[in-house]
PDB file of C-alpha atoms in Angstrom:
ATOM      1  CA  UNK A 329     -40.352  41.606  85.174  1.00  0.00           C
ATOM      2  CA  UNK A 330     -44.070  40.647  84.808  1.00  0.00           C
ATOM      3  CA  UNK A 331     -45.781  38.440  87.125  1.00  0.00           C
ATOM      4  CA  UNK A 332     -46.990  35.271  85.989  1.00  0.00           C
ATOM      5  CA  UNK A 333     -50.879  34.521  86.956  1.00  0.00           C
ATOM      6  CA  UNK A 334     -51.472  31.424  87.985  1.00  0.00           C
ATOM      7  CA  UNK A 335     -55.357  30.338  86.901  1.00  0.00           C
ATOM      8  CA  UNK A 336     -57.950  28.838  89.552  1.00  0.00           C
ATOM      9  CA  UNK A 337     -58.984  25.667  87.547  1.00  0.00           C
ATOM     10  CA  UNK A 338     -61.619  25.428  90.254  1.00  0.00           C
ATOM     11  CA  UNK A 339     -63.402  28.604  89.540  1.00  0.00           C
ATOM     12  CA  UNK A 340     -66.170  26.936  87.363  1.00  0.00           C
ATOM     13  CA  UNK A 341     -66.504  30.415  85.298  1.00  0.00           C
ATOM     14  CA  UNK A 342     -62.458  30.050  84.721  1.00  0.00           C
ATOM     15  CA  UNK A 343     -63.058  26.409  83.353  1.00  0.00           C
ATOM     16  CA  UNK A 344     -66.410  27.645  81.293  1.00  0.00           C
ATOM     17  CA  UNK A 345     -63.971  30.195  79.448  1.00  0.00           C
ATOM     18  CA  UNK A 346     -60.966  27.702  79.119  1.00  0.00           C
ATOM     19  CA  UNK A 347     -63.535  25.002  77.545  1.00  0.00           C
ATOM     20  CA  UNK A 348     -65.095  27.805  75.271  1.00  0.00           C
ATOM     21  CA  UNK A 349     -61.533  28.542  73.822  1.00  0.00           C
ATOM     22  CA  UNK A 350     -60.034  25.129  73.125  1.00  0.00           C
ATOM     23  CA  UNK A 351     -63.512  23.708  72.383  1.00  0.00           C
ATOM     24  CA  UNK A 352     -65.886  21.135  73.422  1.00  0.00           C
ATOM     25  CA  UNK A 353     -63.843  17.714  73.939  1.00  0.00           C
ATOM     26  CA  UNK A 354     -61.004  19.986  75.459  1.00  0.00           C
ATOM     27  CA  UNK A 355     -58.750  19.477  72.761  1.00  0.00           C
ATOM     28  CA  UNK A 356     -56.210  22.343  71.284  1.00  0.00           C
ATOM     29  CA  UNK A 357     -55.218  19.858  68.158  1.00  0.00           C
ATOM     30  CA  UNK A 358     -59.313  21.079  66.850  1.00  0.00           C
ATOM     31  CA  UNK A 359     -57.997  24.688  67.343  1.00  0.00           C
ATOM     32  CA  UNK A 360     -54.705  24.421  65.742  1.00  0.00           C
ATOM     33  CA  UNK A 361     -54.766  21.421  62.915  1.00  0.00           C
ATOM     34  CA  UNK A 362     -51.423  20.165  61.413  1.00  0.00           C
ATOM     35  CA  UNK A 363     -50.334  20.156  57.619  1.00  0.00           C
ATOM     36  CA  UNK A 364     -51.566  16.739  57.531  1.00  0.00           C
ATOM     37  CA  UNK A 365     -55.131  17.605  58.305  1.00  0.00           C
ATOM     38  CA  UNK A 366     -54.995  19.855  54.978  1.00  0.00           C
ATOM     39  CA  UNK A 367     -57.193  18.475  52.075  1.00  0.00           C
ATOM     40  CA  UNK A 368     -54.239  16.875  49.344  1.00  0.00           C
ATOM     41  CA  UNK A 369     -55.767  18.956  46.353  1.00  0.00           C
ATOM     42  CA  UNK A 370     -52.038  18.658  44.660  1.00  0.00           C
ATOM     43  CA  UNK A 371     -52.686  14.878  44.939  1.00  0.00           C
ATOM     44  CA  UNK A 372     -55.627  14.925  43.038  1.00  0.00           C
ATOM     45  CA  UNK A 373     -54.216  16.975  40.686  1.00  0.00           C
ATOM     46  CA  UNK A 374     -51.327  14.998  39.941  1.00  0.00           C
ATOM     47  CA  UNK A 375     -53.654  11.911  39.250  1.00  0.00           C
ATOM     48  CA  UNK A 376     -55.816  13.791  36.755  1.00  0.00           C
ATOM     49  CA  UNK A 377     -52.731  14.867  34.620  1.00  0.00           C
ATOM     50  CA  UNK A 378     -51.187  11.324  34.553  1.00  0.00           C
ATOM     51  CA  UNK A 379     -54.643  10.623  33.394  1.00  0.00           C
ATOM     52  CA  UNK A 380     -54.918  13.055  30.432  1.00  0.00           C
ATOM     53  CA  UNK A 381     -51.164  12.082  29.752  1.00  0.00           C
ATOM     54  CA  UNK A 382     -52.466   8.654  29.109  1.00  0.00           C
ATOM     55  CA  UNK A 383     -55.449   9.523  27.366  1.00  0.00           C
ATOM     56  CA  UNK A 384     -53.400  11.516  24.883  1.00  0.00           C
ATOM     57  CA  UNK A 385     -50.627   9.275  24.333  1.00  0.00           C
ATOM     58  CA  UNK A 386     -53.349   6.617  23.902  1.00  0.00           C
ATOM     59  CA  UNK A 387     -55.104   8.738  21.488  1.00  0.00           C
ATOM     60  CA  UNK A 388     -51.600   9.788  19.859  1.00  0.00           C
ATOM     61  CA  UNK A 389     -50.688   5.990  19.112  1.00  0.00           C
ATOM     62  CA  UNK A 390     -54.018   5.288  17.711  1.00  0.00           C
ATOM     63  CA  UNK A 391     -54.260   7.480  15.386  1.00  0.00           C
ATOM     64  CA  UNK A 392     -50.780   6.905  13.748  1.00  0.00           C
ATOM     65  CA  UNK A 393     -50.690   3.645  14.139  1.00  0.00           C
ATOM     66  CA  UNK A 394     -49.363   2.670  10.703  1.00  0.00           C
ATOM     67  CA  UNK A 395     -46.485   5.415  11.179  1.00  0.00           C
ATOM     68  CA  UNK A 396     -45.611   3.516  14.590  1.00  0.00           C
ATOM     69  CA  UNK A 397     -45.529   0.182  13.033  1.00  0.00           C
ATOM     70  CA  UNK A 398     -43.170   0.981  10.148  1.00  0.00           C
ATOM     71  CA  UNK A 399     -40.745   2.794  12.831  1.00  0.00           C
ATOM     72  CA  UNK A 400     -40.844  -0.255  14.426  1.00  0.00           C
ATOM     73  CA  UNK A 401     -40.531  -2.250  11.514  1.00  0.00           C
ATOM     74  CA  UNK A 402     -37.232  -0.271  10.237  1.00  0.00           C
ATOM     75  CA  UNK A 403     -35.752  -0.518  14.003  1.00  0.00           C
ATOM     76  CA  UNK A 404     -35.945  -4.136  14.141  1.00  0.00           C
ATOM     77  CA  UNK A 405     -34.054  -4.671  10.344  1.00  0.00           C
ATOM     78  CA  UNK A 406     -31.657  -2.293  11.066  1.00  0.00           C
ATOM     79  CA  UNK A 407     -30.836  -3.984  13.776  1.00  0.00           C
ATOM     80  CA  UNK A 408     -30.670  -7.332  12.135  1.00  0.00           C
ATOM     81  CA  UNK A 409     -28.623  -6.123   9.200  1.00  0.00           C
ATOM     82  CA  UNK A 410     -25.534  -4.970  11.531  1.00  0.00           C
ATOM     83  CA  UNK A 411     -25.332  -8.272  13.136  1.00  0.00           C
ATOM     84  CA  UNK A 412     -25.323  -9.842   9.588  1.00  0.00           C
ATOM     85  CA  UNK A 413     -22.595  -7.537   8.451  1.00  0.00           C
ATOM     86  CA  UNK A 414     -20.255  -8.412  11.198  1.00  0.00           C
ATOM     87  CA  UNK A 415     -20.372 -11.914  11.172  1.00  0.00           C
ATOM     88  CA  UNK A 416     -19.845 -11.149   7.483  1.00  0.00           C
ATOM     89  CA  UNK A 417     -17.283  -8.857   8.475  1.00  0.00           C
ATOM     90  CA  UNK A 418     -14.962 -11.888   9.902  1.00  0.00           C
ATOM     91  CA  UNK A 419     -14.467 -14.647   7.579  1.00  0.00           C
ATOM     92  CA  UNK A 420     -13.897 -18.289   9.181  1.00  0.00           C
ATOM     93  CA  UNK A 421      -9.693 -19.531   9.011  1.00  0.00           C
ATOM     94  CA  UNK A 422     -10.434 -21.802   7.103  1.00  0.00           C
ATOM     95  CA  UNK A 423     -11.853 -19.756   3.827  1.00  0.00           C
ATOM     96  CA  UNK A 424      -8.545 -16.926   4.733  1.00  0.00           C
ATOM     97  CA  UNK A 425      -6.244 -20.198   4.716  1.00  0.00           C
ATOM     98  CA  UNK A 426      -7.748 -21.735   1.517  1.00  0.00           C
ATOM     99  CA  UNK A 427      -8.318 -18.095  -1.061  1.00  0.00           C
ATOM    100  CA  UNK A 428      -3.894 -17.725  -1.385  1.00  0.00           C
ATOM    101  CA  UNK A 429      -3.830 -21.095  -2.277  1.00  0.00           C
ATOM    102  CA  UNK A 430      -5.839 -20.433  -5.222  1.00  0.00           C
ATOM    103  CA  UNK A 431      -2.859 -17.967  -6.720  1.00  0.00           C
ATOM    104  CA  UNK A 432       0.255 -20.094  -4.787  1.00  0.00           C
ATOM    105  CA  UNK A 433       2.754 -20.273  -8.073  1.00  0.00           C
ATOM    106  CA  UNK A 434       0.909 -18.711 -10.472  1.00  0.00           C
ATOM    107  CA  UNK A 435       2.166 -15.879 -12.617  1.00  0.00           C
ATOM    108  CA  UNK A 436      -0.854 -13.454 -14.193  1.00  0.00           C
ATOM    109  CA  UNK A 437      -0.459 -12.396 -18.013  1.00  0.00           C
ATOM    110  CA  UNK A 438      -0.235  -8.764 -17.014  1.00  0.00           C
ATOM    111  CA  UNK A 439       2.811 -10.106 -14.299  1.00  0.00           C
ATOM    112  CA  UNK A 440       4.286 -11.517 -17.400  1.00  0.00           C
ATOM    113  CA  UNK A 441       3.937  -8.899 -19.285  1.00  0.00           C
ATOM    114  CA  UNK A 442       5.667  -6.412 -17.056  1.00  0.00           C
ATOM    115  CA  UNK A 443       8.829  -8.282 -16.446  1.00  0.00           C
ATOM    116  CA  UNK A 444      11.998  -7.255 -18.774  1.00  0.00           C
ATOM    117  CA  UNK A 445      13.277 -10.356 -20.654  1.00  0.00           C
ATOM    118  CA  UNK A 446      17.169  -9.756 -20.742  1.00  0.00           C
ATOM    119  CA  UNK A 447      18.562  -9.186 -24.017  1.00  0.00           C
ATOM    120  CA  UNK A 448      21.628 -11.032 -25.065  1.00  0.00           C
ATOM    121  CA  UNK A 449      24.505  -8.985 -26.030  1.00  0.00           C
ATOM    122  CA  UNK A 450      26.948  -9.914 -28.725  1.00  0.00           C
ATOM    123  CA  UNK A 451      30.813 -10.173 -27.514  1.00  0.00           C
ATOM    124  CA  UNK A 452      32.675  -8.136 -29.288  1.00  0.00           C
ATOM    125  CA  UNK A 453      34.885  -9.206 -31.916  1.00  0.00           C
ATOM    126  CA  UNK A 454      38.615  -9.850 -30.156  1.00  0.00           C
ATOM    127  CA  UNK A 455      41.714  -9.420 -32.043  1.00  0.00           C
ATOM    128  CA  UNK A 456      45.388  -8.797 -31.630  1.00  0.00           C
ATOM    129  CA  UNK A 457      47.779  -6.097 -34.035  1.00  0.00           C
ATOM    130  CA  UNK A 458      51.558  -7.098 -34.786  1.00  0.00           C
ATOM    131  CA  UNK A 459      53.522  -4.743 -36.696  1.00  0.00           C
ATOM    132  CA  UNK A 460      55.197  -7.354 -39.797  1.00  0.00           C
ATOM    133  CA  UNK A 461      57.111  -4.468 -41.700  1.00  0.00           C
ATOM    134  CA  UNK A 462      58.872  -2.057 -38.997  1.00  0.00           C
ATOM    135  CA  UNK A 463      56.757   1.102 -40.058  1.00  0.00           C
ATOM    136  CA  UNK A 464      57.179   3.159 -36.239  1.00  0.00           C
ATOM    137  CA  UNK A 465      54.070   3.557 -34.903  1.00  0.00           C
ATOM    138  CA  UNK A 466      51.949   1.358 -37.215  1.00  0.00           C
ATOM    139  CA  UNK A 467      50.336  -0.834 -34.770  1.00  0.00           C
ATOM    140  CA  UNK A 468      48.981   2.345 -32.327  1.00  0.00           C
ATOM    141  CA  UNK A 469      47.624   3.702 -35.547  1.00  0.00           C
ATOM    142  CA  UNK A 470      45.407   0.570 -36.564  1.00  0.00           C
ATOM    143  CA  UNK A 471      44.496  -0.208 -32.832  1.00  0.00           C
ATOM    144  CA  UNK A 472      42.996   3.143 -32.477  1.00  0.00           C
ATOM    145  CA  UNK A 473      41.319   2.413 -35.833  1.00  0.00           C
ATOM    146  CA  UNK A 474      39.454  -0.670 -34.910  1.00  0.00           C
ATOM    147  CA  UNK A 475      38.830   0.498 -31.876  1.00  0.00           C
ATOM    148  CA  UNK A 476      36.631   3.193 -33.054  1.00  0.00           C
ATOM    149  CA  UNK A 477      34.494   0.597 -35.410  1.00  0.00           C
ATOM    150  CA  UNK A 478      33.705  -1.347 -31.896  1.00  0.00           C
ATOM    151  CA  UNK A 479      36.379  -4.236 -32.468  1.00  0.00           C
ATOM    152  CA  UNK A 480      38.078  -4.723 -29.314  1.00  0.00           C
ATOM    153  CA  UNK A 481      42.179  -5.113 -29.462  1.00  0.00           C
ATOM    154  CA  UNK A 482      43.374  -7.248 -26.810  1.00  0.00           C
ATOM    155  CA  UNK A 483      46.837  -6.628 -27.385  1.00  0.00           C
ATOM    156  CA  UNK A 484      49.664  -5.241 -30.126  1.00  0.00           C
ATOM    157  CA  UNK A 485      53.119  -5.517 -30.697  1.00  0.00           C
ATOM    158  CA  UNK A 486      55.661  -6.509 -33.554  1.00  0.00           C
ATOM    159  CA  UNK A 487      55.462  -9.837 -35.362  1.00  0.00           C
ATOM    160  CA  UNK A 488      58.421 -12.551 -35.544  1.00  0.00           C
ATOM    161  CA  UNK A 489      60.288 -10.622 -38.385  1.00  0.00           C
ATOM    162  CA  UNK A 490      59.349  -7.025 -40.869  1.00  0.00           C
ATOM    163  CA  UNK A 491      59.370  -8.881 -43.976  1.00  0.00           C
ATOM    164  CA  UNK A 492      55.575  -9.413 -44.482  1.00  0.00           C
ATOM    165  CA  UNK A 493      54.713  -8.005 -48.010  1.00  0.00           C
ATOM    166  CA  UNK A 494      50.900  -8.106 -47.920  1.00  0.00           C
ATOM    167  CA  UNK A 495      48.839  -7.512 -44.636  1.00  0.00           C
ATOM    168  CA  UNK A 496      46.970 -11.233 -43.524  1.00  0.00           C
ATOM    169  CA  UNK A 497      44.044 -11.753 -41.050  1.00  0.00           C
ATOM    170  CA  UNK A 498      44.679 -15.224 -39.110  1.00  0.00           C
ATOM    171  CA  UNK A 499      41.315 -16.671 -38.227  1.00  0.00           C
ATOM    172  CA  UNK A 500      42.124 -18.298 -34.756  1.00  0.00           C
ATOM    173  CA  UNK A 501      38.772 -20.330 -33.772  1.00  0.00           C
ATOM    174  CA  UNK A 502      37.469 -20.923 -37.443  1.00  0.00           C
ATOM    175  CA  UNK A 503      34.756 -18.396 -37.125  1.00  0.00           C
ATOM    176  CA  UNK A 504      34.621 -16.737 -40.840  1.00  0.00           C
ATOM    177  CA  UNK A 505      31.772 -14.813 -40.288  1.00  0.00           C
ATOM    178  CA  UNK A 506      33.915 -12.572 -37.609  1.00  0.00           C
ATOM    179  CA  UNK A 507      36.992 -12.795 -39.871  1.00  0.00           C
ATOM    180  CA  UNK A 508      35.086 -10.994 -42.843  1.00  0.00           C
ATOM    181  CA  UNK A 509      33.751  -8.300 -39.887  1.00  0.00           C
ATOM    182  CA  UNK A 510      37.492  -7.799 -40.043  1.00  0.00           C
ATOM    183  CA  UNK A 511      38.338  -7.510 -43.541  1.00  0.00           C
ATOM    184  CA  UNK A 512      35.734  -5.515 -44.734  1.00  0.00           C
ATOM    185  CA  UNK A 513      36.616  -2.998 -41.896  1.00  0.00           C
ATOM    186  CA  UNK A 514      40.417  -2.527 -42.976  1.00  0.00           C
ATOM    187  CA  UNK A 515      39.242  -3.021 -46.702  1.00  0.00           C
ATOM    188  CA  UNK A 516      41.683  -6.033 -47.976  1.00  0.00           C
ATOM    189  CA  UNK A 517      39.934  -9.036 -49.923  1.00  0.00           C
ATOM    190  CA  UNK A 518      39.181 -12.079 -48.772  1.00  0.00           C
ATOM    191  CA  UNK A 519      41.993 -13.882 -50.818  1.00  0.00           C
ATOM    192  CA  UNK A 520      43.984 -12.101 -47.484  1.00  0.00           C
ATOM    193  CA  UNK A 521      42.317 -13.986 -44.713  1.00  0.00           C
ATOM    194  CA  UNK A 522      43.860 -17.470 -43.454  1.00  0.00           C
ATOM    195  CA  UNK A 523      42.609 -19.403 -41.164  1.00  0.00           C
ATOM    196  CA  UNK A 524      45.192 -20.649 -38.394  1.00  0.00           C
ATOM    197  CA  UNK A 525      42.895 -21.937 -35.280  1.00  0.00           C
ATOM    198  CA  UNK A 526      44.644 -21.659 -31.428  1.00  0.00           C
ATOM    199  CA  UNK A 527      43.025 -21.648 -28.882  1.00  0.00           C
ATOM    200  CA  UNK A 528      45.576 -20.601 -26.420  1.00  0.00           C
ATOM    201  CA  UNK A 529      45.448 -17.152 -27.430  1.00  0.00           C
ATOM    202  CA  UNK A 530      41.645 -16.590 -26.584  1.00  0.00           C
ATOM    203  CA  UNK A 531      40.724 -14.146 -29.599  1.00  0.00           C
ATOM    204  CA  UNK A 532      39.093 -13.980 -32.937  1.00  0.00           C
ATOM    205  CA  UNK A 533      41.947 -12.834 -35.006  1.00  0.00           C
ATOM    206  CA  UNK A 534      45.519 -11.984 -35.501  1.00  0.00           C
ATOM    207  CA  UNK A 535      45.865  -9.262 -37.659  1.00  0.00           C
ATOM    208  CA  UNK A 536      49.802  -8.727 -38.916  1.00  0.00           C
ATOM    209  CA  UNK A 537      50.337  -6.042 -40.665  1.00  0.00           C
ATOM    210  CA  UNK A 538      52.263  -5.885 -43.682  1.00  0.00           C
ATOM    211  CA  UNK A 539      54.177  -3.453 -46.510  1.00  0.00           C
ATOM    212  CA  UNK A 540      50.894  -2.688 -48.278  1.00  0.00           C
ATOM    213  CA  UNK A 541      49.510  -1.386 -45.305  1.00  0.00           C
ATOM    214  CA  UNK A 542      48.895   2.296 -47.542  1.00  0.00           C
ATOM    215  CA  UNK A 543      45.820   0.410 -48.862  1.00  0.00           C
ATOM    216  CA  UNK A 544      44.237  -0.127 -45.613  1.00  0.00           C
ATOM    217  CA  UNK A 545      41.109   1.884 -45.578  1.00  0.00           C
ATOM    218  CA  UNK A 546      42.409   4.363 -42.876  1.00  0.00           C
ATOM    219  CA  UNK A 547      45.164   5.622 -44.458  1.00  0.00           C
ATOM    220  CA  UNK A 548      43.311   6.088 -47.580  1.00  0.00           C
TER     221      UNK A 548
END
């Protein structure tokens, strides 16, 4: 282990070296300076390049001024115009409440002109077939018949006796333009049709079949 030398501070040669080494106030902060003591170059040059940074945005501005001014210019409407547009945007209640009552009840032409008007249908002519000479079968054969030519038979069966010579359509609610429907249909002249009203029966006609039925147009 070495030995530590202790120095005579009394020795005035030992004190002539020690004062030549630190310096001449004694001081060992001369001899070794801090970071702070270093000049702050990096300062200065900070300062100078915020300077030219200035300069040239200075310069930059100047010279396109008239460019800056329309940006500007545009910005600010811009800016206006989609504040307008949403106030726009939301009418007040009062115009929303007041625009349906405008149309409340109304009916357009082309709303007219769309809807179907309902067509009335004709009834259908009504009659009822009695068998007035016995012939089997007769009745059946004529309902079928006017059936076909769209007349509707409500009902057939055999009349109070077979003795009827000619065959007679019996207008039952006075309606002669129905009757001669009937009588041009089975082909007998109008001499044949009689008009016997009752309106307890709910038809047209009653059509009673008689001897001459041959002549009838279907079994011609």
């Amino acid at each position: 282990m070495a030995k530590r030398t202790r120095r005579d501070l009394s020795n005035p040669r030992i004190k002539k070296i020690i004062k030549a080494q630190t310096g001449n106030d004694g001081n060992p902060a001369h001899q070794f300076p801090t970071r702070d003591a270093a000049p702050p170059r990096w300062r200065l040059f900070l300062s100078f390049a915020l300077v030219l940074i200035l300069m040239a945005s200075g310069a930059f501005i100047y010279l396109n001024w008239a460019d800056f001014r329309e940006f500007l210019n545009l910005s600010g409407s811009s800016s206006r115009n989609s504040s307008t547009g949403q106030t726009q945007s939301h009418p007040s209640d009062s115009d929303g409440a007041a625009r349906p009552a405008e149309n409340d009840g109304a009916i357009t032409s082309q709303d007219s002109a769309t809807v179907p008007v309902p067509r009335t249908v004709a009834r259908r002519i009504q009659v009822e077939v009695l068998n007035g000479c016995g012939v089997d079968g007769l009745a059946e054969q004529i309902t079928n018949y006017l059936r076909e030519k769209n007349i509707d038979v409500v009902s057939r069966g055999n009349y109070t006796h077979f003795d009827v010579p000619l065959t007679t359509v019996l207008d039952r609610v006075d309606n002669r333009e129905r009757s001669l429907q009937i009588i041009n249909v089975l082909g007998l002249p109008e001499k044949q049709l009689q008009l016997q009203k009752d309106s307890n029966l709910q038809l047209d006609a009653t059509i009673v079949l008689g001897a001459d039925y041959k002549k009838l147009i279907p079994f011609k």
